[in-house]
mmCIF file of C-alpha atoms in Angstrom:
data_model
loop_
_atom_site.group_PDB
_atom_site.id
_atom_site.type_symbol
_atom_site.label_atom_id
_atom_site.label_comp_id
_atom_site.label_asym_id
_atom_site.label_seq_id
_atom_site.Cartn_x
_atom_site.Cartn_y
_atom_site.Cartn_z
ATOM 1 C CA UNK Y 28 124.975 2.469 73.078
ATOM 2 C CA UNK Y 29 127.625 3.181 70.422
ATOM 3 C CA UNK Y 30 130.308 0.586 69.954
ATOM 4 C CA UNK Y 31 134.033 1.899 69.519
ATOM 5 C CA UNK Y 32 133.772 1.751 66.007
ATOM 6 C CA UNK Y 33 130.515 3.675 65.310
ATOM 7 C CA UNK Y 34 132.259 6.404 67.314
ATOM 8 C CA UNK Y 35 134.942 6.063 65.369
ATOM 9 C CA UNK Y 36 133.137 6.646 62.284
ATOM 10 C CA UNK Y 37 131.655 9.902 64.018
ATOM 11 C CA UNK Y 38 135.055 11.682 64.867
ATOM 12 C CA UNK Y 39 135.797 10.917 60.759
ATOM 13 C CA UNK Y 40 132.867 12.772 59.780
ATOM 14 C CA UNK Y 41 133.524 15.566 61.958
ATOM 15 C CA UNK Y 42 136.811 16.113 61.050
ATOM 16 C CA UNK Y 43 136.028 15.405 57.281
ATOM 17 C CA UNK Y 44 133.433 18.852 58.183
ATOM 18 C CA UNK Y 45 135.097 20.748 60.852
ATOM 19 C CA UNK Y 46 138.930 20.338 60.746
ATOM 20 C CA UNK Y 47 140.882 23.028 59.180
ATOM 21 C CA UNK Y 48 138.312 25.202 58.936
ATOM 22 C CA UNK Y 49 137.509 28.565 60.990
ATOM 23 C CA UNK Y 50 134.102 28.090 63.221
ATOM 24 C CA UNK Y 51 131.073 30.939 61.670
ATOM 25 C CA UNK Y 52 128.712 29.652 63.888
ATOM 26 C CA UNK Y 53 128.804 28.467 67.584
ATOM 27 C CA UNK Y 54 125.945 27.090 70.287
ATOM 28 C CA UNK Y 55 126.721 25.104 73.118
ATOM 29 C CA UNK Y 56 123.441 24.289 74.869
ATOM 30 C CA UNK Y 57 124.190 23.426 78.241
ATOM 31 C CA UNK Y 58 123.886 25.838 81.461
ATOM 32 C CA UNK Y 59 127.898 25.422 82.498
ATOM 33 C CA UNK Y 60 129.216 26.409 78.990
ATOM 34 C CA UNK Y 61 125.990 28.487 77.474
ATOM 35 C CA UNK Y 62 127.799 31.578 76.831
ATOM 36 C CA UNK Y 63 131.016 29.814 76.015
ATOM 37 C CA UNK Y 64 131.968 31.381 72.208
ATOM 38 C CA UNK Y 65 134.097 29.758 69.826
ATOM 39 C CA UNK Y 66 133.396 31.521 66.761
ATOM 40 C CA UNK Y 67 136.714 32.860 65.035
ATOM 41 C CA UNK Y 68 138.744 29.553 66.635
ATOM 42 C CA UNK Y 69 140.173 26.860 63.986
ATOM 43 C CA UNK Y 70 139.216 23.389 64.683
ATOM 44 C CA UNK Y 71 142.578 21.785 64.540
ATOM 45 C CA UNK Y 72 141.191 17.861 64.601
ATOM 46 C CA UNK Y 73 138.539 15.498 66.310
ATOM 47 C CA UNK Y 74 139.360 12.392 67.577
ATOM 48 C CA UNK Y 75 137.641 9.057 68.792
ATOM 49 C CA UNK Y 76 138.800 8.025 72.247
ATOM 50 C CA UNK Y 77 136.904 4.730 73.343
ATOM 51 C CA UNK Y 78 133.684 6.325 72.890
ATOM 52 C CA UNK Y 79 134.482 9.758 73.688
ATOM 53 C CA UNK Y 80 134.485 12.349 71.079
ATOM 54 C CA UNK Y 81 137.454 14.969 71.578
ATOM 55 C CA UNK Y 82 136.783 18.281 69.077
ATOM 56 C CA UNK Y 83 140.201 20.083 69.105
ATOM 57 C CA UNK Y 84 140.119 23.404 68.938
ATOM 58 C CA UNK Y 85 142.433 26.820 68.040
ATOM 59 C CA UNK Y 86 143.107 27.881 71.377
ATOM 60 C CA UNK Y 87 144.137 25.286 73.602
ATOM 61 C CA UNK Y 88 140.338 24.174 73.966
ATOM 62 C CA UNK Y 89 138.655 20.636 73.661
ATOM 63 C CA UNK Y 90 134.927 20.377 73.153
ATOM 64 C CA UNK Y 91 134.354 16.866 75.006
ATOM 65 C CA UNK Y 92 131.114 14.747 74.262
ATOM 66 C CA UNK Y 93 129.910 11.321 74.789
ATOM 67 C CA UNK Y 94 126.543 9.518 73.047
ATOM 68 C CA UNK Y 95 125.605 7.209 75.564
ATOM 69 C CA UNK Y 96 122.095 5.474 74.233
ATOM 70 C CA UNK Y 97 120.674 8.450 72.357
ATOM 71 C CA UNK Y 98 122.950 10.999 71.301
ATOM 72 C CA UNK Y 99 124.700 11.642 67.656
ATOM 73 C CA UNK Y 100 126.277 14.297 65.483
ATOM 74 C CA UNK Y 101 124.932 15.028 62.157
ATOM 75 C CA UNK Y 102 126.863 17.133 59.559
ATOM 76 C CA UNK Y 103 124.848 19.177 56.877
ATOM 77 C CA UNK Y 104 125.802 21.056 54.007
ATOM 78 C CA UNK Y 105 124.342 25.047 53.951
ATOM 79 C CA UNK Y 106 121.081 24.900 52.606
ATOM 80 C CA UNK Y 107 120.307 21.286 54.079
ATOM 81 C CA UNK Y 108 117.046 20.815 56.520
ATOM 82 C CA UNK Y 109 118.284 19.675 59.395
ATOM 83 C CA UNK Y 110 117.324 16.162 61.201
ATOM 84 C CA UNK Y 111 117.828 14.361 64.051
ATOM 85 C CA UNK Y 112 115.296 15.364 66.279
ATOM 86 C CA UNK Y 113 113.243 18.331 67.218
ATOM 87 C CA UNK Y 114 114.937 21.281 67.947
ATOM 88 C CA UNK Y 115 114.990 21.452 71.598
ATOM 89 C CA UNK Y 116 117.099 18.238 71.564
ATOM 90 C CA UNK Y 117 120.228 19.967 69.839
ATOM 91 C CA UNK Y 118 122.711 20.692 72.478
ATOM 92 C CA UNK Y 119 125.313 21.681 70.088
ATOM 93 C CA UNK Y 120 126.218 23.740 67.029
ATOM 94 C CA UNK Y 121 129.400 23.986 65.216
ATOM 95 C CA UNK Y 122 129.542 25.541 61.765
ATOM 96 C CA UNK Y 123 131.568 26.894 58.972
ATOM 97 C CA UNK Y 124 131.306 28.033 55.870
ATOM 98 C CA UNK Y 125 130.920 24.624 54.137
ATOM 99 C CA UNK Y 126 129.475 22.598 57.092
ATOM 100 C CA UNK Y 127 127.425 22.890 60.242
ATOM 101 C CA UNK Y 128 127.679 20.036 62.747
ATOM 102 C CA UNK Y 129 124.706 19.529 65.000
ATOM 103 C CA UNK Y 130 124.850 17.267 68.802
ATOM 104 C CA UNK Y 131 121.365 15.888 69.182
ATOM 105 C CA UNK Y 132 120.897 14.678 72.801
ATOM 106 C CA UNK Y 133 124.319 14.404 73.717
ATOM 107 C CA UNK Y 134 123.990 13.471 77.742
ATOM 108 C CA UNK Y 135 127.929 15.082 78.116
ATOM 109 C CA UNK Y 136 129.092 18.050 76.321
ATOM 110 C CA UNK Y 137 132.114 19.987 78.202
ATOM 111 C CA UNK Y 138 134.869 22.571 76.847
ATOM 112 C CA UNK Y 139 138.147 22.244 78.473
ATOM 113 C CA UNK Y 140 141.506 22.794 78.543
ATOM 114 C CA UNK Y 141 143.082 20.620 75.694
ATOM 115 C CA UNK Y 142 145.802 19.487 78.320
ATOM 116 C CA UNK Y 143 143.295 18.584 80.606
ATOM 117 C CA UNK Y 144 141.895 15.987 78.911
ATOM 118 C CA UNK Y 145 142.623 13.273 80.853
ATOM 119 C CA UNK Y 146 140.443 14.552 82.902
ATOM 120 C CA UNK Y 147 137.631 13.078 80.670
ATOM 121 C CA UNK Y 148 139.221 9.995 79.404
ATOM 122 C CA UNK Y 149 142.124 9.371 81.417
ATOM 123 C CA UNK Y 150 140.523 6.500 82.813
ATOM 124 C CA UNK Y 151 140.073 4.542 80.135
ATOM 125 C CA UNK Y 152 142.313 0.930 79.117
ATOM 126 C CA UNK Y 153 143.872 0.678 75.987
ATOM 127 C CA UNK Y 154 141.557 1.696 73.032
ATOM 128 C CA UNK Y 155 141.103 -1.321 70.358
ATOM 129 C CA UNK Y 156 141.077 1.448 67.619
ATOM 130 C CA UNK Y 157 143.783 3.393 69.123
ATOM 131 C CA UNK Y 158 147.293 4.021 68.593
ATOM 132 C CA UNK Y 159 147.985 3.381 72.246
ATOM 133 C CA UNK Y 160 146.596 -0.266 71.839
ATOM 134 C CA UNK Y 161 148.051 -2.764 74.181
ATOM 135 C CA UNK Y 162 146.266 -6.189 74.719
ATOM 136 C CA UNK Y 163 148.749 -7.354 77.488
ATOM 137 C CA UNK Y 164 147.626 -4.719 79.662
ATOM 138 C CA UNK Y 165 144.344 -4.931 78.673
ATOM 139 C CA UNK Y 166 144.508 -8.205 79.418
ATOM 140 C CA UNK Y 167 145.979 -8.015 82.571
ATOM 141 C CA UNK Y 168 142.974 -5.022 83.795
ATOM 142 C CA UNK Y 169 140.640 -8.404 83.104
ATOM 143 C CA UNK Y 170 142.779 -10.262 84.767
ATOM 144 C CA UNK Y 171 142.918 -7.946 87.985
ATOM 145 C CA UNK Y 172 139.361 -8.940 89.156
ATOM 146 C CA UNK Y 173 138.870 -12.577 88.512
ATOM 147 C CA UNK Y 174 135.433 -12.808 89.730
ATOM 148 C CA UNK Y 175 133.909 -10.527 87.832
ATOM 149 C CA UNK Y 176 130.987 -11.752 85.063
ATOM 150 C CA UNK Y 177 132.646 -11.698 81.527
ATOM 151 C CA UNK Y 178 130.281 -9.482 80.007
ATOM 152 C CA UNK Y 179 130.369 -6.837 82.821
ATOM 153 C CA UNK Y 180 134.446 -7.048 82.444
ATOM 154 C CA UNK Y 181 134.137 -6.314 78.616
ATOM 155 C CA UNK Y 182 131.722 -3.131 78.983
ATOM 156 C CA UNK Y 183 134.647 -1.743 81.512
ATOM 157 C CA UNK Y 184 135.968 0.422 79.516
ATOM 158 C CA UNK Y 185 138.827 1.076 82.330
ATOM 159 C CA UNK Y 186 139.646 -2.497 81.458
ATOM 160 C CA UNK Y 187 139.665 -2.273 77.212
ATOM 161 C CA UNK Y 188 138.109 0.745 74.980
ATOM 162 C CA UNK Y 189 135.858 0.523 72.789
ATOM 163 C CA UNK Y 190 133.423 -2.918 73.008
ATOM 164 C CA UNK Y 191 129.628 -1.991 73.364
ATOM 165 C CA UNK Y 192 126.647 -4.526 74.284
ATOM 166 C CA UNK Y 193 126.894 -5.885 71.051
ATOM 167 C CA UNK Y 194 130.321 -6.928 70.561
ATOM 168 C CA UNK Y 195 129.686 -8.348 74.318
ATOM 169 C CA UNK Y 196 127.213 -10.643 73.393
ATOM 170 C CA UNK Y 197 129.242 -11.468 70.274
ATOM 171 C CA UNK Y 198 132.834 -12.241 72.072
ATOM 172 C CA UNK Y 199 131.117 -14.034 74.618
ATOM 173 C CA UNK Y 200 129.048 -16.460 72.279
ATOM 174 C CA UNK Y 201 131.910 -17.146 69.714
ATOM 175 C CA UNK Y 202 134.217 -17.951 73.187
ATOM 176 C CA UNK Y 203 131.549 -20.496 73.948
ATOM 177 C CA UNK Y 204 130.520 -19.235 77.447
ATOM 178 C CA UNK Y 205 127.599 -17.165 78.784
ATOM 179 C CA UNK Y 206 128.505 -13.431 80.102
ATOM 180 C CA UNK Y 207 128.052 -14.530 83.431
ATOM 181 C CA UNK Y 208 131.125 -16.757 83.542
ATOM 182 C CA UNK Y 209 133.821 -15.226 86.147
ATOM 183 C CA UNK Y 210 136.953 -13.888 84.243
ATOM 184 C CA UNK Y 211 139.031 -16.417 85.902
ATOM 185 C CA UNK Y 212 136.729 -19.456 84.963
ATOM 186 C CA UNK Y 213 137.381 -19.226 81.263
ATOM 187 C CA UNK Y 214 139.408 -21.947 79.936
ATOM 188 C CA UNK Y 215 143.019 -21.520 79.229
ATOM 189 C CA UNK Y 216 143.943 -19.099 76.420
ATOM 190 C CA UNK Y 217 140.789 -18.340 75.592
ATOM 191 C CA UNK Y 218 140.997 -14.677 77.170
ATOM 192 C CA UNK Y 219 144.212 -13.803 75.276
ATOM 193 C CA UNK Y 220 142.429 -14.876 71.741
ATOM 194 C CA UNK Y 221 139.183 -13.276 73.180
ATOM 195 C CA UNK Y 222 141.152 -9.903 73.406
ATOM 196 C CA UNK Y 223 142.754 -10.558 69.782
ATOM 197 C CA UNK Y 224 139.152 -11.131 68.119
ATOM 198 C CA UNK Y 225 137.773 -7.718 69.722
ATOM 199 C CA UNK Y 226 140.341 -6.302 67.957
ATOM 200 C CA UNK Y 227 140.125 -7.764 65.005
ATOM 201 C CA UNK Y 228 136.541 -7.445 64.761
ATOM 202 C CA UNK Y 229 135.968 -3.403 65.669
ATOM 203 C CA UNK Y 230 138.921 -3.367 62.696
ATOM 204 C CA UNK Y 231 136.779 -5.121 60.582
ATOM 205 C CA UNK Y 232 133.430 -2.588 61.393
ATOM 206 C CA UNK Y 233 134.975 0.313 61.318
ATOM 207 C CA UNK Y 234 134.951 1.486 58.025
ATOM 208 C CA UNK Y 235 131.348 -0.313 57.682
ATOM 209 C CA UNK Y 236 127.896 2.381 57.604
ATOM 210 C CA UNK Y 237 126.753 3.359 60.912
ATOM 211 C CA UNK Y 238 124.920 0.711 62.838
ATOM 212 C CA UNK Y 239 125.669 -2.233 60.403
ATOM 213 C CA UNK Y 240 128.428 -4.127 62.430
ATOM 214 C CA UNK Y 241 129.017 -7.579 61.065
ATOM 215 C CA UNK Y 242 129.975 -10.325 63.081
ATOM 216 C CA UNK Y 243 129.507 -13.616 60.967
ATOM 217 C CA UNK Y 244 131.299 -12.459 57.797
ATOM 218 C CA UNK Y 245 134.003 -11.781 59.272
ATOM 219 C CA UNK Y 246 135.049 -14.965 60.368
ATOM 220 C CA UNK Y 247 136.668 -17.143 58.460
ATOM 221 C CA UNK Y 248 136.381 -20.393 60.214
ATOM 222 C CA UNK Y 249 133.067 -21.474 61.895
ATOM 223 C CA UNK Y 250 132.437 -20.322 65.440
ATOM 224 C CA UNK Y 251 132.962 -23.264 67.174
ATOM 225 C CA UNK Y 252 136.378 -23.255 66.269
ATOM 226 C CA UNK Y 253 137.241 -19.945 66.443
ATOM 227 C CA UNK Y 254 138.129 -19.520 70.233
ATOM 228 C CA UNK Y 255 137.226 -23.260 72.001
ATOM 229 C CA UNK Y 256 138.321 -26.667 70.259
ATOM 230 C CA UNK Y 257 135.185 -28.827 71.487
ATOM 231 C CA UNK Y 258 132.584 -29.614 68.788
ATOM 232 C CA UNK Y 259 129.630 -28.790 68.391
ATOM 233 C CA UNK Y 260 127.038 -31.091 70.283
ATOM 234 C CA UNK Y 261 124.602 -33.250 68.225
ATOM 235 C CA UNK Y 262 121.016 -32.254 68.708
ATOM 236 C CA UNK Y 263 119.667 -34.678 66.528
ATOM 237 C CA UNK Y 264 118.164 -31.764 64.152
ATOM 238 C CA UNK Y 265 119.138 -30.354 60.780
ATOM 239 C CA UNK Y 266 122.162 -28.267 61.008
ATOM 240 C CA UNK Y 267 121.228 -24.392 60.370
ATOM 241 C CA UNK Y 268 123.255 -22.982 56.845
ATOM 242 C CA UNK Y 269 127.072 -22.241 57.679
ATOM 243 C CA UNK Y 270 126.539 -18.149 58.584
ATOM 244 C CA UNK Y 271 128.405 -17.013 55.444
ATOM 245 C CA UNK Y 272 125.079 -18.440 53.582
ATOM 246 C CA UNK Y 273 122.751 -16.796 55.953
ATOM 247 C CA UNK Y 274 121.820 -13.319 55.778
ATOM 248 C CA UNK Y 275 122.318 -12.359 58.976
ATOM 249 C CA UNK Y 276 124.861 -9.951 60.339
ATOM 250 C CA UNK Y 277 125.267 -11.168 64.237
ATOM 251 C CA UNK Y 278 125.449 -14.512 66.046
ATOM 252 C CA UNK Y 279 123.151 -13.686 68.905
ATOM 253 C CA UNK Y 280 122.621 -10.032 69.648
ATOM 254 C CA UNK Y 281 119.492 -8.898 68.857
ATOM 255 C CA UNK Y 282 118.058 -12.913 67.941
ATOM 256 C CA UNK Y 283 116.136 -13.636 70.858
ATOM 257 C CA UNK Y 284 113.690 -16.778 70.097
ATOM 258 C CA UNK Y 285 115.339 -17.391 66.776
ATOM 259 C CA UNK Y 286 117.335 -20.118 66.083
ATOM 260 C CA UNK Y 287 121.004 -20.468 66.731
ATOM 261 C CA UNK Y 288 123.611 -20.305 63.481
ATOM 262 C CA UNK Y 289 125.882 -22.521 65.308
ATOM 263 C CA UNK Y 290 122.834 -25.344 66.567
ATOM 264 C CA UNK Y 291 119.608 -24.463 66.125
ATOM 265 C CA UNK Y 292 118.410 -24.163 70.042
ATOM 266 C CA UNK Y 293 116.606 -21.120 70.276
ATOM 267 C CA UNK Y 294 118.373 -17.615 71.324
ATOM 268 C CA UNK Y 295 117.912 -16.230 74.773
ATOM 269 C CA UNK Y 296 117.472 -12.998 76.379
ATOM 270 C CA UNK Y 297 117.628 -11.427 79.927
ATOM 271 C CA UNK Y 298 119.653 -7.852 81.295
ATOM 272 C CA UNK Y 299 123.383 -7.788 82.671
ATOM 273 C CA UNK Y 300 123.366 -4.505 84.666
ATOM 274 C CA UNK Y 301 120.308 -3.677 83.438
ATOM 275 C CA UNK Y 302 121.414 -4.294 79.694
ATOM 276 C CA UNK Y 303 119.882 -6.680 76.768
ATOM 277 C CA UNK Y 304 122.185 -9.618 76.699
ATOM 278 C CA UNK Y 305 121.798 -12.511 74.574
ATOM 279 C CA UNK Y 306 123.229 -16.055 74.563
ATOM 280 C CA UNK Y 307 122.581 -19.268 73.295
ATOM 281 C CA UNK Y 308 121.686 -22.340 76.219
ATOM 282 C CA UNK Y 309 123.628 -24.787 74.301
ATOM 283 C CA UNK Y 310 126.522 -23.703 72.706
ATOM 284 C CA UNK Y 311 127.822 -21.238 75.727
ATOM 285 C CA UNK Y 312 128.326 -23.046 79.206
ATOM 286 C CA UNK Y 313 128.261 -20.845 82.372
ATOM 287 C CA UNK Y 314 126.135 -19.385 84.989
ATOM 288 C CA UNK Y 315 122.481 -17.734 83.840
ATOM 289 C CA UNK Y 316 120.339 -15.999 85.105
#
């Protein structure tokens, strides 16, 4: 699933194409909104919210999507081929003279009243990329259910905006405990700086190309002293390259059976509500599964 900041990148591209300009063309593809015609309408702006997509419209009107696992907006110029999929995937056209925007797959897709959108994203926390940022009270939605797994309380976007499965997996392994750790077992101040980094980190990515997020150059002090003070153990073998030497992008996510940057100890791998979730035995303490 899209992290905040691939999203992010998304809304930019579509309002790079669409904003300002006077819709020529317009398909929605879904049953409820089929004959729904926005041709003639000015797209005013398009906006990231979390990792909802909010296209603005002349009129008072909000074309709502969401990607979930599979979906995407591509923009092509005039005489471009198209691709993205076969044809009976697109569930969305929006063109102009210049541009034509194209929703491949998009599992939500919903025109509404632009004062009604908090209908659609009203429920979300305080977006890391937003202007409406807050990290005491998105500390303090964490906070509310101390029981809860860490990584299920990051992918809550009710509690924070924005962090995908990646940037899960991430947080968790550079906070030195595994995403099944309870919010309220984590060690004292660790949660505040935990919020801080996710910040700092979808900052970092979000000017980066789609689906390149970077975890290990961003960091400018090793991982084991980024959020928790206690060294790294001794395993007796030779210690991997500091990551800034190693070309890899990610600590954990998406490493399973390789070795650890921080240790060496091989990656693991199981689901967390039914999603990939990686962790390292050694350096992260905590429940497993």
């Amino acid at each position: 699933m899209p992290e905040g900041d691939t999203v992010l990148q998304t809304a930019t591209r579509l309002h790079a194409a669409l904003a300002g300009q006077v819709l020529t063309r317009s398909d929605l593809r879904v049953p409820r909104f089929a004959t729904a015609d926005l041709t003639g309408r000015t797209v005013l702006d398009v906006a990231a919210r979390g990792k909802h997509l909010l296209t603005r419209i002349e009129g008072g009107l909000t074309l709502h999507s969401h990607l979930r696992m599979d979906g995407a907006w591509r923009v092509f110029a005039p005489d471009e081929r198209w691709r993205g999929g076969p044809g009976h995937q697109i569930r969305a056209i929006l063109g102009n003279t210049e541009h034509t925007a194209v929703g491949y797959r998009l599992p939500v897709l919903e025109l509404l009243r632009t004062d009604e959108e908090d209908r659609a994203v009203g429920h979300l926390g305080p977006d890391l990329l937003g202007p409406d940022w807050d990290p005491g009270l998105a500390l303090d939605r964490l906070l509310a259910a101390p029981d809860r797994p860490l990584g299920e309380a990051l992918l809550d976007q009710r509690n924070l905006a924005g962090i995908g499965n990646v940037y899960k997996c991430e947080l968790c392994f550079l906070a030195r405990v595994t995403p099944w750790l309870p919010v309220g077992a984590l060690p004292d101040g660790v949660l505040p700086r935990l919020v801080a980094l996710a910040e700092r980190l979808l900052h970092a990515n979000r000017d980066r190309p789609t689906r390149t997020t970077t975890i290990t150059s961003e960091l400018r002090t090793p991982p084991n002293r980024n959020l928790a003070p206690r060294p790294t153990p001794d395993t007796g073998r030779p210690r991997p390259r500091p990551p800034h030497r190693v070309q890899e992008r990610l600590f954990v996510y998406g490493r399973a059976r390789r070795p650890c940057l921080r240790c060496g100890t091989p990656i693991r791998l199981a689901d967390q509500d039914d999603r990939p979730t990686y962790w390292c035995p050694r350096c992260q303490s905590g429940p497993t599964p």
